[in-house]
PDB file of C-alpha atoms and ligand atoms in Angstrom:
ATOM      1  CA  MET G   1       3.743  46.091 -95.250  1.00  0.00           C
ATOM      2  CA  ALA G   2       7.139  46.967 -93.842  1.00  0.00           C
ATOM      3  CA  ARG G   3      10.027  45.016 -95.282  1.00  0.00           C
ATOM      4  CA  GLN G   4      11.524  42.322 -93.095  1.00  0.00           C
ATOM      5  CA  ARG G   5      15.261  42.740 -93.052  1.00  0.00           C
ATOM      6  CA  ARG G   6      17.197  39.674 -93.987  1.00  0.00           C
ATOM      7  CA  ARG G   7      20.881  40.341 -93.847  1.00  0.00           C
ATOM      8  CA  ALA G   8      22.264  37.477 -95.879  1.00  0.00           C
ATOM      9  CA  ARG G   9      20.295  37.588 -99.085  1.00  0.00           C
ATOM     10  CA  GLU G  10      18.500  40.902 -99.107  1.00  0.00           C
ATOM     11  CA  GLN G  11      18.525  42.360-102.568  1.00  0.00           C
ATOM     12  CA  ALA G  12      19.549  45.956-102.902  1.00  0.00           C
ATOM     13  CA  ALA G  13      16.866  48.498-103.648  1.00  0.00           C
ATOM     14  CA  PRO G  14      16.469  49.124-107.364  1.00  0.00           C
ATOM     15  CA  PRO G  15      18.787  51.823-108.699  1.00  0.00           C
ATOM     16  CA  ASP G  16      15.896  54.176-109.371  1.00  0.00           C
ATOM     17  CA  ALA G  17      14.457  53.941-105.852  1.00  0.00           C
ATOM     18  CA  GLY G  18      14.252  57.112-103.833  1.00  0.00           C
ATOM     19  CA  ALA G  19      13.856  60.663-104.942  1.00  0.00           C
ATOM     20  CA  GLU G  20      15.439  60.386-108.376  1.00  0.00           C
ATOM     21  CA  ALA G  21      14.409  63.197-110.661  1.00  0.00           C
ATOM     22  CA  ALA G  22      13.320  60.848-113.451  1.00  0.00           C
ATOM     23  CA  GLY G  23      10.678  58.853-111.561  1.00  0.00           C
ATOM     24  CA  PRO G  24       7.193  59.847-110.451  1.00  0.00           C
ATOM     25  CA  PRO G  25       7.035  61.882-107.238  1.00  0.00           C
ATOM     26  CA  LEU G  26       6.858  59.848-104.044  1.00  0.00           C
ATOM     27  CA  LEU G  27       3.533  59.887-102.242  1.00  0.00           C
ATOM     28  CA  PRO G  28       3.298  60.724 -98.540  1.00  0.00           C
ATOM     29  CA  ILE G  29       2.410  57.645 -96.457  1.00  0.00           C
ATOM     30  CA  VAL G  30      -0.282  58.405 -93.883  1.00  0.00           C
ATOM     31  CA  GLN G  31       0.051  57.140 -90.322  1.00  0.00           C
ATOM     32  CA  VAL G  32      -2.534  55.670 -87.942  1.00  0.00           C
ATOM     33  CA  GLY G  33      -4.896  58.410 -86.886  1.00  0.00           C
ATOM     34  CA  GLU G  34      -6.110  59.118 -90.426  1.00  0.00           C
ATOM     35  CA  ALA G  35      -9.685  57.884 -90.866  1.00  0.00           C
ATOM     36  CA  VAL G  36      -8.942  56.712 -94.420  1.00  0.00           C
ATOM     37  CA  LEU G  37      -7.005  53.796 -92.893  1.00  0.00           C
ATOM     38  CA  ARG G  38     -10.150  52.678 -91.072  1.00  0.00           C
ATOM     39  CA  ARG G  39     -12.714  52.898 -93.874  1.00  0.00           C
ATOM     40  CA  PRO G  40     -13.490  50.167 -96.400  1.00  0.00           C
ATOM     41  CA  SER G  41     -12.192  51.288 -99.801  1.00  0.00           C
ATOM     42  CA  ARG G  42     -14.420  51.477-102.869  1.00  0.00           C
ATOM     43  CA  GLU G  43     -13.988  49.066-105.746  1.00  0.00           C
ATOM     44  CA  LEU G  44     -12.591  50.307-109.065  1.00  0.00           C
ATOM     45  CA  THR G  45     -14.252  49.921-112.439  1.00  0.00           C
ATOM     46  CA  ARG G  46     -12.528  48.483-115.507  1.00  0.00           C
ATOM     47  CA  GLU G  47     -12.530  51.947-117.062  1.00  0.00           C
ATOM     48  CA  GLU G  48     -10.831  53.456-114.039  1.00  0.00           C
ATOM     49  CA  ILE G  49      -8.184  50.734-114.019  1.00  0.00           C
ATOM     50  CA  LEU G  50      -7.333  51.290-117.682  1.00  0.00           C
ATOM     51  CA  SER G  51      -7.263  55.084-117.419  1.00  0.00           C
ATOM     52  CA  PRO G  52      -3.923  56.904-117.770  1.00  0.00           C
ATOM     53  CA  PRO G  53      -4.222  58.646-114.360  1.00  0.00           C
ATOM     54  CA  PHE G  54      -4.586  55.253-112.665  1.00  0.00           C
ATOM     55  CA  GLN G  55      -1.591  53.871-114.542  1.00  0.00           C
ATOM     56  CA  ARG G  56       0.478  56.844-113.351  1.00  0.00           C
ATOM     57  CA  LEU G  57      -0.793  56.323-109.826  1.00  0.00           C
ATOM     58  CA  ILE G  58       0.405  52.703-109.902  1.00  0.00           C
ATOM     59  CA  GLU G  59       3.901  53.856-110.857  1.00  0.00           C
ATOM     60  CA  ALA G  60       3.919  56.425-108.050  1.00  0.00           C
ATOM     61  CA  MET G  61       2.756  53.769-105.563  1.00  0.00           C
ATOM     62  CA  ARG G  62       5.452  51.398-106.779  1.00  0.00           C
ATOM     63  CA  GLU G  63       8.230  53.965-106.325  1.00  0.00           C
ATOM     64  CA  THR G  64       6.833  54.956-102.918  1.00  0.00           C
ATOM     65  CA  MET G  65       6.842  51.295-101.825  1.00  0.00           C
ATOM     66  CA  TYR G  66      10.460  50.855-102.956  1.00  0.00           C
ATOM     67  CA  ALA G  67      11.584  54.029-101.226  1.00  0.00           C
ATOM     68  CA  ALA G  68       9.824  53.257 -97.915  1.00  0.00           C
ATOM     69  CA  PRO G  69      11.124  50.453 -98.160  1.00  0.00           C
ATOM     70  CA  GLY G  70       8.192  48.084 -98.075  1.00  0.00           C
ATOM     71  CA  VAL G  71       6.918  44.875 -99.642  1.00  0.00           C
ATOM     72  CA  GLY G  72       3.374  46.143-100.055  1.00  0.00           C
ATOM     73  CA  LEU G  73       1.478  49.429-100.111  1.00  0.00           C
ATOM     74  CA  ALA G  74      -2.294  49.824-100.160  1.00  0.00           C
ATOM     75  CA  ALA G  75      -4.063  52.896-101.564  1.00  0.00           C
ATOM     76  CA  PRO G  76      -5.493  54.023 -98.170  1.00  0.00           C
ATOM     77  CA  GLN G  77      -1.894  54.321 -96.976  1.00  0.00           C
ATOM     78  CA  VAL G  78      -1.404  57.195 -99.390  1.00  0.00           C
ATOM     79  CA  GLY G  79      -4.766  58.678 -98.396  1.00  0.00           C
ATOM     80  CA  LEU G  80      -6.864  57.168-101.200  1.00  0.00           C
ATOM     81  CA  GLY G  81      -9.996  55.149-100.453  1.00  0.00           C
ATOM     82  CA  MET G  82      -9.546  53.012-103.569  1.00  0.00           C
ATOM     83  CA  ARG G  83      -9.521  49.215-103.470  1.00  0.00           C
ATOM     84  CA  PHE G  84      -6.054  48.388-104.757  1.00  0.00           C
ATOM     85  CA  ALA G  85      -2.523  47.718-103.556  1.00  0.00           C
ATOM     86  CA  VAL G  86       0.949  47.154-104.987  1.00  0.00           C
ATOM     87  CA  LEU G  87       3.084  44.255-103.728  1.00  0.00           C
ATOM     88  CA  GLU G  88       6.608  43.044-104.337  1.00  0.00           C
ATOM     89  CA  ASP G  89       9.208  41.194-102.310  1.00  0.00           C
ATOM     90  CA  ARG G  90      12.555  41.179-104.051  1.00  0.00           C
ATOM     91  CA  VAL G  91      14.129  38.714-101.628  1.00  0.00           C
ATOM     92  CA  GLU G  92      15.995  36.084-103.624  1.00  0.00           C
ATOM     93  CA  ALA G  93      14.624  32.826-102.271  1.00  0.00           C
ATOM     94  CA  ASP G  94      12.665  29.874-103.482  1.00  0.00           C
ATOM     95  CA  GLU G  95      10.878  27.294-101.326  1.00  0.00           C
ATOM     96  CA  ASP G  96      14.053  25.362-100.476  1.00  0.00           C
ATOM     97  CA  ASP G  97      15.692  28.543 -99.343  1.00  0.00           C
ATOM     98  CA  ALA G  98      12.837  30.343 -97.631  1.00  0.00           C
ATOM     99  CA  GLY G  99      13.972  30.158 -93.984  1.00  0.00           C
ATOM    100  CA  PRO G 100      11.749  30.242 -90.898  1.00  0.00           C
ATOM    101  CA  LEU G 101       9.606  33.054 -92.322  1.00  0.00           C
ATOM    102  CA  GLU G 102       8.917  30.947 -95.421  1.00  0.00           C
ATOM    103  CA  ARG G 103       9.772  34.078 -97.357  1.00  0.00           C
ATOM    104  CA  THR G 104      10.030  33.625-101.114  1.00  0.00           C
ATOM    105  CA  THR G 105      10.307  36.009-104.035  1.00  0.00           C
ATOM    106  CA  LEU G 106       7.063  37.800-104.838  1.00  0.00           C
ATOM    107  CA  PRO G 107       7.240  39.492-108.237  1.00  0.00           C
ATOM    108  CA  PHE G 108       5.682  42.954-108.606  1.00  0.00           C
ATOM    109  CA  MET G 109       1.903  42.780-108.637  1.00  0.00           C
ATOM    110  CA  VAL G 110      -0.960  45.252-108.729  1.00  0.00           C
ATOM    111  CA  MET G 111      -4.017  43.858-106.960  1.00  0.00           C
ATOM    112  CA  VAL G 112      -7.237  45.702-107.758  1.00  0.00           C
ATOM    113  CA  ASN G 113     -10.476  44.789-105.944  1.00  0.00           C
ATOM    114  CA  PRO G 114      -8.742  41.854-104.221  1.00  0.00           C
ATOM    115  CA  ARG G 115     -10.307  39.395-101.813  1.00  0.00           C
ATOM    116  CA  TYR G 116      -8.975  36.224-100.249  1.00  0.00           C
ATOM    117  CA  GLU G 117     -10.034  33.192 -98.295  1.00  0.00           C
ATOM    118  CA  PRO G 118      -7.902  30.850 -96.169  1.00  0.00           C
ATOM    119  CA  VAL G 119      -6.862  27.506 -97.636  1.00  0.00           C
ATOM    120  CA  GLY G 120      -6.848  24.823 -94.922  1.00  0.00           C
ATOM    121  CA  ASP G 121      -6.488  25.352 -91.169  1.00  0.00           C
ATOM    122  CA  GLU G 122      -2.737  25.832 -90.882  1.00  0.00           C
ATOM    123  CA  THR G 123      -1.572  29.130 -89.390  1.00  0.00           C
ATOM    124  CA  ARG G 124       1.740  30.878 -88.766  1.00  0.00           C
ATOM    125  CA  GLU G 125       2.702  33.493 -86.188  1.00  0.00           C
ATOM    126  CA  HIS G 126       5.424  36.006 -87.055  1.00  0.00           C
ATOM    127  CA  PHE G 127       6.377  39.603 -86.373  1.00  0.00           C
ATOM    128  CA  GLU G 128       4.811  42.000 -88.807  1.00  0.00           C
ATOM    129  CA  GLY G 129       5.100  45.751 -89.295  1.00  0.00           C
ATOM    130  CA  CYS G 130       3.257  48.391 -91.286  1.00  0.00           C
ATOM    131  CA  LEU G 131       4.436  51.515 -93.098  1.00  0.00           C
ATOM    132  CA  SER G 132       1.440  53.343 -91.567  1.00  0.00           C
ATOM    133  CA  LEU G 133       2.511  52.472 -88.017  1.00  0.00           C
ATOM    134  CA  GLU G 134       6.153  53.368 -88.215  1.00  0.00           C
ATOM    135  CA  GLY G 135       8.613  52.060 -85.676  1.00  0.00           C
ATOM    136  CA  PHE G 136       6.591  49.141 -84.297  1.00  0.00           C
ATOM    137  CA  ARG G 137       5.938  45.507 -84.955  1.00  0.00           C
ATOM    138  CA  ALA G 138       3.936  42.744 -83.313  1.00  0.00           C
ATOM    139  CA  LEU G 139       3.244  39.068 -83.600  1.00  0.00           C
ATOM    140  CA  VAL G 140       0.332  38.296 -85.894  1.00  0.00           C
ATOM    141  CA  ARG G 141      -1.127  34.847 -86.411  1.00  0.00           C
ATOM    142  CA  ARG G 142      -2.465  34.376 -89.928  1.00  0.00           C
ATOM    143  CA  PRO G 143      -3.493  31.553 -92.227  1.00  0.00           C
ATOM    144  CA  TYR G 144      -0.447  29.900 -93.784  1.00  0.00           C
ATOM    145  CA  SER G 145      -2.123  29.786 -97.198  1.00  0.00           C
ATOM    146  CA  VAL G 146      -4.820  31.869 -98.875  1.00  0.00           C
ATOM    147  CA  ARG G 147      -6.534  31.842-102.239  1.00  0.00           C
ATOM    148  CA  ALA G 148      -6.759  35.363-103.659  1.00  0.00           C
ATOM    149  CA  HIS G 149      -8.867  36.814-106.461  1.00  0.00           C
ATOM    150  CA  TRP G 150      -8.088  40.180-108.056  1.00  0.00           C
ATOM    151  CA  LEU G 151      -7.771  42.252-111.210  1.00  0.00           C
ATOM    152  CA  ASP G 152      -4.359  43.335-112.451  1.00  0.00           C
ATOM    153  CA  GLU G 153      -3.418  46.725-113.930  1.00  0.00           C
ATOM    154  CA  LYS G 154      -4.827  45.621-117.303  1.00  0.00           C
ATOM    155  CA  ALA G 155      -8.117  44.621-115.620  1.00  0.00           C
ATOM    156  CA  HIS G 156      -7.382  40.934-116.200  1.00  0.00           C
ATOM    157  CA  GLU G 157      -8.792  38.536-113.621  1.00  0.00           C
ATOM    158  CA  HIS G 158      -6.512  36.340-111.517  1.00  0.00           C
ATOM    159  CA  THR G 159      -7.036  33.624-108.940  1.00  0.00           C
ATOM    160  CA  ARG G 160      -3.965  32.250-107.211  1.00  0.00           C
ATOM    161  CA  THR G 161      -2.995  30.444-104.046  1.00  0.00           C
ATOM    162  CA  PHE G 162      -0.242  31.990-101.920  1.00  0.00           C
ATOM    163  CA  LYS G 163       1.550  30.500 -98.949  1.00  0.00           C
ATOM    164  CA  GLY G 164       4.159  31.474 -96.411  1.00  0.00           C
ATOM    165  CA  TRP G 165       5.381  35.082 -96.316  1.00  0.00           C
ATOM    166  CA  PRO G 166       3.838  36.093 -99.658  1.00  0.00           C
ATOM    167  CA  ALA G 167       0.445  34.931 -98.289  1.00  0.00           C
ATOM    168  CA  ARG G 168       1.030  37.206 -95.295  1.00  0.00           C
ATOM    169  CA  ILE G 169       1.742  40.192 -97.553  1.00  0.00           C
ATOM    170  CA  VAL G 170      -1.427  39.529 -99.579  1.00  0.00           C
ATOM    171  CA  GLN G 171      -3.505  39.335 -96.391  1.00  0.00           C
ATOM    172  CA  HIS G 172      -1.925  42.434 -94.841  1.00  0.00           C
ATOM    173  CA  GLU G 173      -2.518  44.585 -97.939  1.00  0.00           C
ATOM    174  CA  THR G 174      -6.031  43.302 -98.648  1.00  0.00           C
ATOM    175  CA  ASP G 175      -6.954  43.902 -94.997  1.00  0.00           C
ATOM    176  CA  HIS G 176      -5.992  47.573 -95.450  1.00  0.00           C
ATOM    177  CA  LEU G 177      -8.689  47.808 -98.133  1.00  0.00           C
ATOM    178  CA  ASP G 178     -11.230  46.638 -95.547  1.00  0.00           C
ATOM    179  CA  GLY G 179     -10.042  49.265 -93.066  1.00  0.00           C
ATOM    180  CA  LYS G 180      -8.092  46.739 -91.008  1.00  0.00           C
ATOM    181  CA  ILE G 181      -4.570  47.144 -89.618  1.00  0.00           C
ATOM    182  CA  TYR G 182      -2.366  44.340 -88.306  1.00  0.00           C
ATOM    183  CA  ILE G 183      -2.736  45.530 -84.707  1.00  0.00           C
ATOM    184  CA  ASP G 184      -6.396  44.438 -84.942  1.00  0.00           C
ATOM    185  CA  LEU G 185      -5.128  40.876 -85.294  1.00  0.00           C
ATOM    186  CA  MET G 186      -1.951  40.980 -83.236  1.00  0.00           C
ATOM    187  CA  THR G 187      -1.139  38.709 -80.341  1.00  0.00           C
ATOM    188  CA  PRO G 188      -1.876  40.801 -77.209  1.00  0.00           C
ATOM    189  CA  ARG G 189       1.281  41.945 -75.337  1.00  0.00           C
ATOM    190  CA  SER G 190       3.520  41.390 -78.363  1.00  0.00           C
ATOM    191  CA  LEU G 191       3.779  44.977 -79.678  1.00  0.00           C
ATOM    192  CA  ILE G 192       7.406  46.143 -79.581  1.00  0.00           C
ATOM    193  CA  THR G 193       9.491  48.855 -81.216  1.00  0.00           C
ATOM    194  CA  ASP G 194      11.609  48.068 -84.262  1.00  0.00           C
ATOM    195  CA  GLU G 195      14.565  49.203 -82.191  1.00  0.00           C
ATOM    196  CA  ALA G 196      13.839  46.634 -79.465  1.00  0.00           C
ATOM    197  CA  TRP G 197      13.420  43.974 -82.106  1.00  0.00           C
ATOM    198  CA  VAL G 198      16.805  44.732 -83.643  1.00  0.00           C
ATOM    199  CA  THR G 199      18.478  44.969 -80.234  1.00  0.00           C
ATOM    200  CA  HIS G 200      16.944  41.954 -78.489  1.00  0.00           C
ATOM    201  CA  TRP G 201      14.755  39.719 -80.618  1.00  0.00           C
ATOM    202  CA  ASP G 202      16.191  39.663 -84.110  1.00  0.00           C
ATOM    203  CA  GLN G 203      17.843  36.294 -83.532  1.00  0.00           C
ATOM    204  CA  SER G 204      15.213  34.752 -81.275  1.00  0.00           C
ATOM    205  CA  SER G 205      12.436  32.357 -82.109  1.00  0.00           C
ATOM    206  CA  VAL G 206       8.801  33.311 -81.662  1.00  0.00           C
ATOM    207  CA  GLU G 207       8.650  30.729 -78.841  1.00  0.00           C
ATOM    208  CA  GLU G 208      11.541  32.387 -76.976  1.00  0.00           C
ATOM    209  CA  PHE G 209       9.920  35.791 -77.359  1.00  0.00           C
ATOM    210  CA  ARG G 210       6.541  34.510 -76.139  1.00  0.00           C
ATOM    211  CA  GLU G 211       8.110  32.949 -73.104  1.00  0.00           C
ATOM    212  CA  ALA G 212      10.089  36.065 -72.203  1.00  0.00           C
ATOM    213  CA  PHE G 213       6.975  38.221 -72.534  1.00  0.00           C
ATOM    214  CA  GLY G 214       4.697  35.886 -70.611  1.00  0.00           C
ATOM    215  CA  ILE G 215       2.473  35.256 -73.596  1.00  0.00           C
ATOM    216  CA  ASP G 216       0.539  32.014 -73.078  1.00  0.00           C
ATOM    217  CA  GLY G 217      -0.271  29.423 -75.639  1.00  0.00           C
TER     218      GLY G 217
HETATM  219 ZN1  LIG U 301       0.330  48.017 -93.692  1.00  0.00          ZN
END
């Protein structure tokens, strides 16, 4: 998922982000139009997860996510039909400090074979972008909280409840593994360019945007 800019407290990219000679090579991010983004990915076995090539792939995905910059990157986005994603939001915020996006720090995670289900009926609608649909964003209504199940890079099982912006990242990345992109879920009429967002809507509420665009409800 594309990183939401937040001027005040955005943490700088890590010093090794980008095309430093020492790190693994960055992977090309595929854009909409590649069928791999529309196919369900295959699950990984324990043996595959623990294999050295997979461990190297995780590192390459992590560096590619940092360089993009993004807060999540799913394997189909680098052309691989494998059911895993890397996620991390380095924003420095806890729940008291999360702002209207309810954005809180999400430590680096590898989610292999993830799935999720909504917790409760509450939803949130925010602008969301994707590294595989560069230059655009749209409003997407999603469950406020989800319970996710996955294996980490050591093939250990996890179940955890996420809420707010981290829950959105988990949903966005897991959806990629089912061949879904945020535009499948977006509020009709809300697709705009990043440029328009920065120029006109950066400081506006979702309600103001909806009204200006004649979006009902
Ligand atoms: Zn995406």
